[in-house]
mmCIF file with all atom_site columns, C-alpha atoms and ligand atoms in Angstrom:
data_model
loop_
_atom_site.group_PDB
_atom_site.id
_atom_site.type_symbol
_atom_site.label_atom_id
_atom_site.label_alt_id
_atom_site.label_comp_id
_atom_site.label_asym_id
_atom_site.label_entity_id
_atom_site.label_seq_id
_atom_site.pdbx_PDB_ins_code
_atom_site.Cartn_x
_atom_site.Cartn_y
_atom_site.Cartn_z
_atom_site.occupancy
_atom_site.B_iso_or_equiv
_atom_site.pdbx_formal_charge
_atom_site.auth_seq_id
_atom_site.auth_comp_id
_atom_site.auth_asym_id
_atom_site.auth_atom_id
_atom_site.pdbx_PDB_model_num
ATOM   1   C  CA  . SER A 1 1   ? -15.558 -38.833 -5.151  1.00 60.00 ? 1   SER A CA  1
ATOM   2   C  CA  . LEU A 1 2   ? -15.245 -35.113 -5.315  1.00 61.00 ? 2   LEU A CA  1
ATOM   3   C  CA  . GLN A 1 3   ? -11.881 -33.517 -4.997  1.00 61.00 ? 3   GLN A CA  1
ATOM   4   C  CA  . VAL A 1 4   ? -11.760 -30.222 -3.226  1.00 61.00 ? 4   VAL A CA  1
ATOM   5   C  CA  . MET A 1 5   ? -8.936  -27.918 -3.957  1.00 57.00 ? 5   MET A CA  1
ATOM   6   C  CA  . GLU A 1 6   ? -7.222  -26.823 -0.826  1.00 54.00 ? 6   GLU A CA  1
ATOM   7   C  CA  . TYR A 1 7   ? -5.460  -23.566 -0.398  1.00 52.00 ? 7   TYR A CA  1
ATOM   8   C  CA  . THR A 1 8   ? -2.664  -23.860 2.041   1.00 52.00 ? 8   THR A CA  1
ATOM   9   C  CA  . TYR A 1 9   ? -2.399  -20.409 3.473   1.00 50.00 ? 9   TYR A CA  1
ATOM   10  C  CA  . ASP A 1 10  ? -1.092  -21.245 6.899   1.00 51.00 ? 10  ASP A CA  1
ATOM   11  C  CA  . ASP A 1 11  ? -2.129  -18.037 8.503   1.00 52.00 ? 11  ASP A CA  1
ATOM   12  C  CA  . ASP A 1 12  ? -2.637  -14.417 7.594   1.00 48.00 ? 12  ASP A CA  1
ATOM   13  C  CA  . LEU A 1 13  ? 0.463   -13.632 9.578   1.00 53.00 ? 13  LEU A CA  1
ATOM   14  C  CA  . GLU A 1 14  ? 2.534   -15.524 7.065   1.00 72.00 ? 14  GLU A CA  1
ATOM   15  C  CA  . GLU A 1 15  ? 1.500   -13.093 4.391   1.00 85.00 ? 15  GLU A CA  1
ATOM   16  C  CA  . LEU A 1 16  ? 3.779   -10.239 3.498   1.00 93.00 ? 16  LEU A CA  1
ATOM   17  C  CA  . CYS A 1 17  ? 2.715   -6.677  2.982   1.00 96.00 ? 17  CYS A CA  1
ATOM   18  C  CA  . PRO A 1 18  ? 2.459   -6.016  -0.788  1.00 96.00 ? 18  PRO A CA  1
ATOM   19  C  CA  . VAL A 1 19  ? 3.839   -2.534  -0.224  1.00 97.00 ? 19  VAL A CA  1
ATOM   20  C  CA  . CYS A 1 20  ? 6.915   -3.096  1.910   1.00 97.00 ? 20  CYS A CA  1
ATOM   21  C  CA  . GLY A 1 21  ? 7.240   -6.816  2.587   1.00 96.00 ? 21  GLY A CA  1
ATOM   22  C  CA  . ASP A 1 22  ? 6.726   -6.548  6.335   1.00 95.00 ? 22  ASP A CA  1
ATOM   23  C  CA  . LYS A 1 23  ? 4.420   -8.977  8.097   1.00 93.00 ? 23  LYS A CA  1
ATOM   24  C  CA  . VAL A 1 24  ? 0.778   -8.152  7.649   1.00 93.00 ? 24  VAL A CA  1
ATOM   25  C  CA  . SER A 1 25  ? -1.431  -7.308  10.592  1.00 91.00 ? 25  SER A CA  1
ATOM   26  C  CA  . GLY A 1 26  ? -4.778  -7.734  8.851   1.00 89.00 ? 26  GLY A CA  1
ATOM   27  C  CA  . TYR A 1 27  ? -7.035  -6.320  6.159   1.00 87.00 ? 27  TYR A CA  1
ATOM   28  C  CA  . HIS A 1 28  ? -6.665  -2.594  5.810   1.00 89.00 ? 28  HIS A CA  1
ATOM   29  C  CA  . TYR A 1 29  ? -8.263  -0.555  3.048   1.00 89.00 ? 29  TYR A CA  1
ATOM   30  C  CA  . GLY A 1 30  ? -9.113  -3.611  1.030   1.00 85.00 ? 30  GLY A CA  1
ATOM   31  C  CA  . LEU A 1 31  ? -5.809  -5.431  1.291   1.00 89.00 ? 31  LEU A CA  1
ATOM   32  C  CA  . LEU A 1 32  ? -3.705  -7.411  3.687   1.00 91.00 ? 32  LEU A CA  1
ATOM   33  C  CA  . THR A 1 33  ? -1.067  -4.921  4.734   1.00 93.00 ? 33  THR A CA  1
ATOM   34  C  CA  . CYS A 1 34  ? 1.269   -4.314  7.619   1.00 95.00 ? 34  CYS A CA  1
ATOM   35  C  CA  . GLU A 1 35  ? 0.479   -1.976  10.488  1.00 96.00 ? 35  GLU A CA  1
ATOM   36  C  CA  . SER A 1 36  ? 2.987   0.582   9.295   1.00 97.00 ? 36  SER A CA  1
ATOM   37  C  CA  . CYS A 1 37  ? 1.564   0.890   5.791   1.00 97.00 ? 37  CYS A CA  1
ATOM   38  C  CA  . LYS A 1 38  ? -1.951  1.026   7.176   1.00 95.00 ? 38  LYS A CA  1
ATOM   39  C  CA  . GLY A 1 39  ? -1.012  4.012   9.322   1.00 96.00 ? 39  GLY A CA  1
ATOM   40  C  CA  . PHE A 1 40  ? 0.907   5.643   6.521   1.00 97.00 ? 40  PHE A CA  1
ATOM   41  C  CA  . PHE A 1 41  ? -1.953  5.303   4.063   1.00 95.00 ? 41  PHE A CA  1
ATOM   42  C  CA  . LYS A 1 42  ? -4.456  6.573   6.588   1.00 93.00 ? 42  LYS A CA  1
ATOM   43  C  CA  . ARG A 1 43  ? -2.384  9.635   7.508   1.00 94.00 ? 43  ARG A CA  1
ATOM   44  C  CA  . THR A 1 44  ? -1.730  10.429  3.891   1.00 94.00 ? 44  THR A CA  1
ATOM   45  C  CA  . VAL A 1 45  ? -5.353  10.364  2.862   1.00 90.00 ? 45  VAL A CA  1
ATOM   46  C  CA  . GLN A 1 46  ? -6.845  11.908  5.999   1.00 90.00 ? 46  GLN A CA  1
ATOM   47  C  CA  . ASN A 1 47  ? -4.392  14.787  6.057   1.00 93.00 ? 47  ASN A CA  1
ATOM   48  C  CA  . ASN A 1 48  ? -4.417  15.129  2.286   1.00 91.00 ? 48  ASN A CA  1
ATOM   49  C  CA  . LYS A 1 49  ? -0.650  15.006  2.324   1.00 93.00 ? 49  LYS A CA  1
ATOM   50  C  CA  . ARG A 1 50  ? 1.363   15.838  -0.746  1.00 93.00 ? 50  ARG A CA  1
ATOM   51  C  CA  . TYR A 1 51  ? 4.722   14.274  -1.218  1.00 96.00 ? 51  TYR A CA  1
ATOM   52  C  CA  . THR A 1 52  ? 7.424   14.766  -3.739  1.00 96.00 ? 52  THR A CA  1
ATOM   53  C  CA  . CYS A 1 53  ? 10.041  12.284  -4.822  1.00 97.00 ? 53  CYS A CA  1
ATOM   54  C  CA  . ALA A 1 54  ? 13.660  13.400  -4.819  1.00 96.00 ? 54  ALA A CA  1
ATOM   55  C  CA  . GLU A 1 55  ? 14.520  10.684  -7.304  1.00 95.00 ? 55  GLU A CA  1
ATOM   56  C  CA  . ASN A 1 56  ? 12.751  9.433   -10.422 1.00 96.00 ? 56  ASN A CA  1
ATOM   57  C  CA  . GLN A 1 57  ? 9.558   8.321   -8.693  1.00 96.00 ? 57  GLN A CA  1
ATOM   58  C  CA  . GLU A 1 58  ? 10.846  4.785   -8.866  1.00 95.00 ? 58  GLU A CA  1
ATOM   59  C  CA  . CYS A 1 59  ? 12.202  4.347   -5.366  1.00 96.00 ? 59  CYS A CA  1
ATOM   60  C  CA  . LYS A 1 60  ? 12.364  0.829   -4.073  1.00 96.00 ? 60  LYS A CA  1
ATOM   61  C  CA  . ILE A 1 61  ? 10.009  0.414   -1.141  1.00 97.00 ? 61  ILE A CA  1
ATOM   62  C  CA  . ASP A 1 62  ? 10.801  -2.332  1.334   1.00 96.00 ? 62  ASP A CA  1
ATOM   63  C  CA  . LYS A 1 63  ? 10.726  -2.843  5.045   1.00 96.00 ? 63  LYS A CA  1
ATOM   64  C  CA  . THR A 1 64  ? 13.952  -0.985  5.723   1.00 96.00 ? 64  THR A CA  1
ATOM   65  C  CA  . GLN A 1 65  ? 13.528  1.776   3.165   1.00 95.00 ? 65  GLN A CA  1
ATOM   66  C  CA  . ARG A 1 66  ? 9.809   2.415   3.312   1.00 96.00 ? 66  ARG A CA  1
ATOM   67  C  CA  . LYS A 1 67  ? 10.239  5.691   5.223   1.00 96.00 ? 67  LYS A CA  1
ATOM   68  C  CA  . ARG A 1 68  ? 12.716  7.162   2.779   1.00 96.00 ? 68  ARG A CA  1
ATOM   69  C  CA  . CYS A 1 69  ? 10.294  8.210   0.097   1.00 97.00 ? 69  CYS A CA  1
ATOM   70  C  CA  . PRO A 1 70  ? 6.660   8.699   1.106   1.00 97.00 ? 70  PRO A CA  1
ATOM   71  C  CA  . PHE A 1 71  ? 5.795   9.695   -2.451  1.00 97.00 ? 71  PHE A CA  1
ATOM   72  C  CA  . CYS A 1 72  ? 6.844   6.368   -3.900  1.00 97.00 ? 72  CYS A CA  1
ATOM   73  C  CA  . ARG A 1 73  ? 5.431   4.513   -0.932  1.00 97.00 ? 73  ARG A CA  1
ATOM   74  C  CA  . PHE A 1 74  ? 2.037   6.067   -1.485  1.00 96.00 ? 74  PHE A CA  1
ATOM   75  C  CA  . GLN A 1 75  ? 2.225   5.308   -5.192  1.00 96.00 ? 75  GLN A CA  1
ATOM   76  C  CA  . LYS A 1 76  ? 2.895   1.723   -4.317  1.00 96.00 ? 76  LYS A CA  1
ATOM   77  C  CA  . CYS A 1 77  ? -0.004  1.658   -1.853  1.00 96.00 ? 77  CYS A CA  1
ATOM   78  C  CA  . LEU A 1 78  ? -2.310  2.816   -4.645  1.00 94.00 ? 78  LEU A CA  1
ATOM   79  C  CA  . ASN A 1 79  ? -0.715  0.532   -7.167  1.00 93.00 ? 79  ASN A CA  1
ATOM   80  C  CA  . VAL A 1 80  ? -1.219  -2.600  -5.112  1.00 94.00 ? 80  VAL A CA  1
ATOM   81  C  CA  . GLY A 1 81  ? -4.848  -1.622  -4.656  1.00 92.00 ? 81  GLY A CA  1
ATOM   82  C  CA  . MET A 1 82  ? -5.244  0.092   -1.289  1.00 92.00 ? 82  MET A CA  1
ATOM   83  C  CA  . ARG A 1 83  ? -8.417  2.138   -1.308  1.00 87.00 ? 83  ARG A CA  1
ATOM   84  C  CA  . LEU A 1 84  ? -10.181 4.197   1.290   1.00 75.00 ? 84  LEU A CA  1
ATOM   85  C  CA  . GLU A 1 85  ? -13.918 4.090   0.823   1.00 63.00 ? 85  GLU A CA  1
ATOM   86  C  CA  . GLY A 1 86  ? -15.400 7.448   0.105   1.00 47.00 ? 86  GLY A CA  1
ATOM   87  C  CA  . THR A 1 87  ? -12.143 9.308   -0.238  1.00 44.00 ? 87  THR A CA  1
ATOM   88  C  CA  . LEU A 1 88  ? -11.659 9.002   -3.957  1.00 45.00 ? 88  LEU A CA  1
ATOM   89  C  CA  . GLN A 1 89  ? -14.163 11.802  -4.445  1.00 43.00 ? 89  GLN A CA  1
ATOM   90  C  CA  . THR A 1 90  ? -13.008 14.001  -1.583  1.00 42.00 ? 90  THR A CA  1
ATOM   91  C  CA  . HIS A 1 91  ? -9.392  13.629  -2.379  1.00 44.00 ? 91  HIS A CA  1
ATOM   92  C  CA  . SER A 1 92  ? -9.670  13.356  -6.106  1.00 45.00 ? 92  SER A CA  1
ATOM   93  C  CA  . ALA A 1 93  ? -6.914  15.946  -6.539  1.00 46.00 ? 93  ALA A CA  1
ATOM   94  C  CA  . LEU A 1 94  ? -4.524  13.699  -4.688  1.00 50.00 ? 94  LEU A CA  1
ATOM   95  C  CA  . PHE A 1 95  ? -5.313  10.821  -6.980  1.00 50.00 ? 95  PHE A CA  1
ATOM   96  C  CA  . ARG A 1 96  ? -5.424  12.868  -10.133 1.00 51.00 ? 96  ARG A CA  1
ATOM   97  C  CA  . ASN A 1 97  ? -1.860  13.969  -9.508  1.00 49.00 ? 97  ASN A CA  1
ATOM   98  C  CA  . ALA A 1 98  ? -0.737  10.474  -8.771  1.00 51.00 ? 98  ALA A CA  1
ATOM   99  C  CA  . THR A 1 99  ? 1.636   8.885   -11.193 1.00 51.00 ? 99  THR A CA  1
ATOM   100 C  CA  . PHE A 1 100 ? 1.193   5.187   -11.322 1.00 50.00 ? 100 PHE A CA  1
ATOM   101 C  CA  . ILE A 1 101 ? 4.287   3.103   -11.523 1.00 52.00 ? 101 ILE A CA  1
ATOM   102 C  CA  . THR A 1 102 ? 4.593   -0.412  -12.807 1.00 52.00 ? 102 THR A CA  1
ATOM   103 C  CA  . ILE A 1 103 ? 5.676   -3.023  -10.326 1.00 55.00 ? 103 ILE A CA  1
ATOM   104 C  CA  . LYS A 1 104 ? 7.712   -5.743  -11.900 1.00 51.00 ? 104 LYS A CA  1
HETATM 105 ZN ZN1 . LIG B 2 .   ? 3.858   -2.484  4.618   1.00 55.39 ? 201 LIG B ZN1 1
HETATM 106 ZN ZN1 . LIG B 2 .   ? 10.670  8.208   -4.592  1.00 55.39 ? 202 LIG B ZN1 1
#
């Protein structure tokens, strides 16, 4: 008989946001992310926001500290693969200036 591999993802709600570790609310910009990061990413791109990091652009982003450094949070959003269709062109300057960090 044929064996079918089963993936045991209980529920999307059990997934954690790849940016901050909060509970995800659904697919946003290509990824399962939490509501907070969805809103943050959207505001950043729509308003063409520029952030600067007061540290070494290596701030730890988690649920409790995600508001501390929007620069590093946005880097992490990009790094984990969040993308807004059609904005790469419009906001190319934003992305060109982005410094990608390595997530270990
Ligand atoms: Zn998040
Ligand atoms: Zn930072």
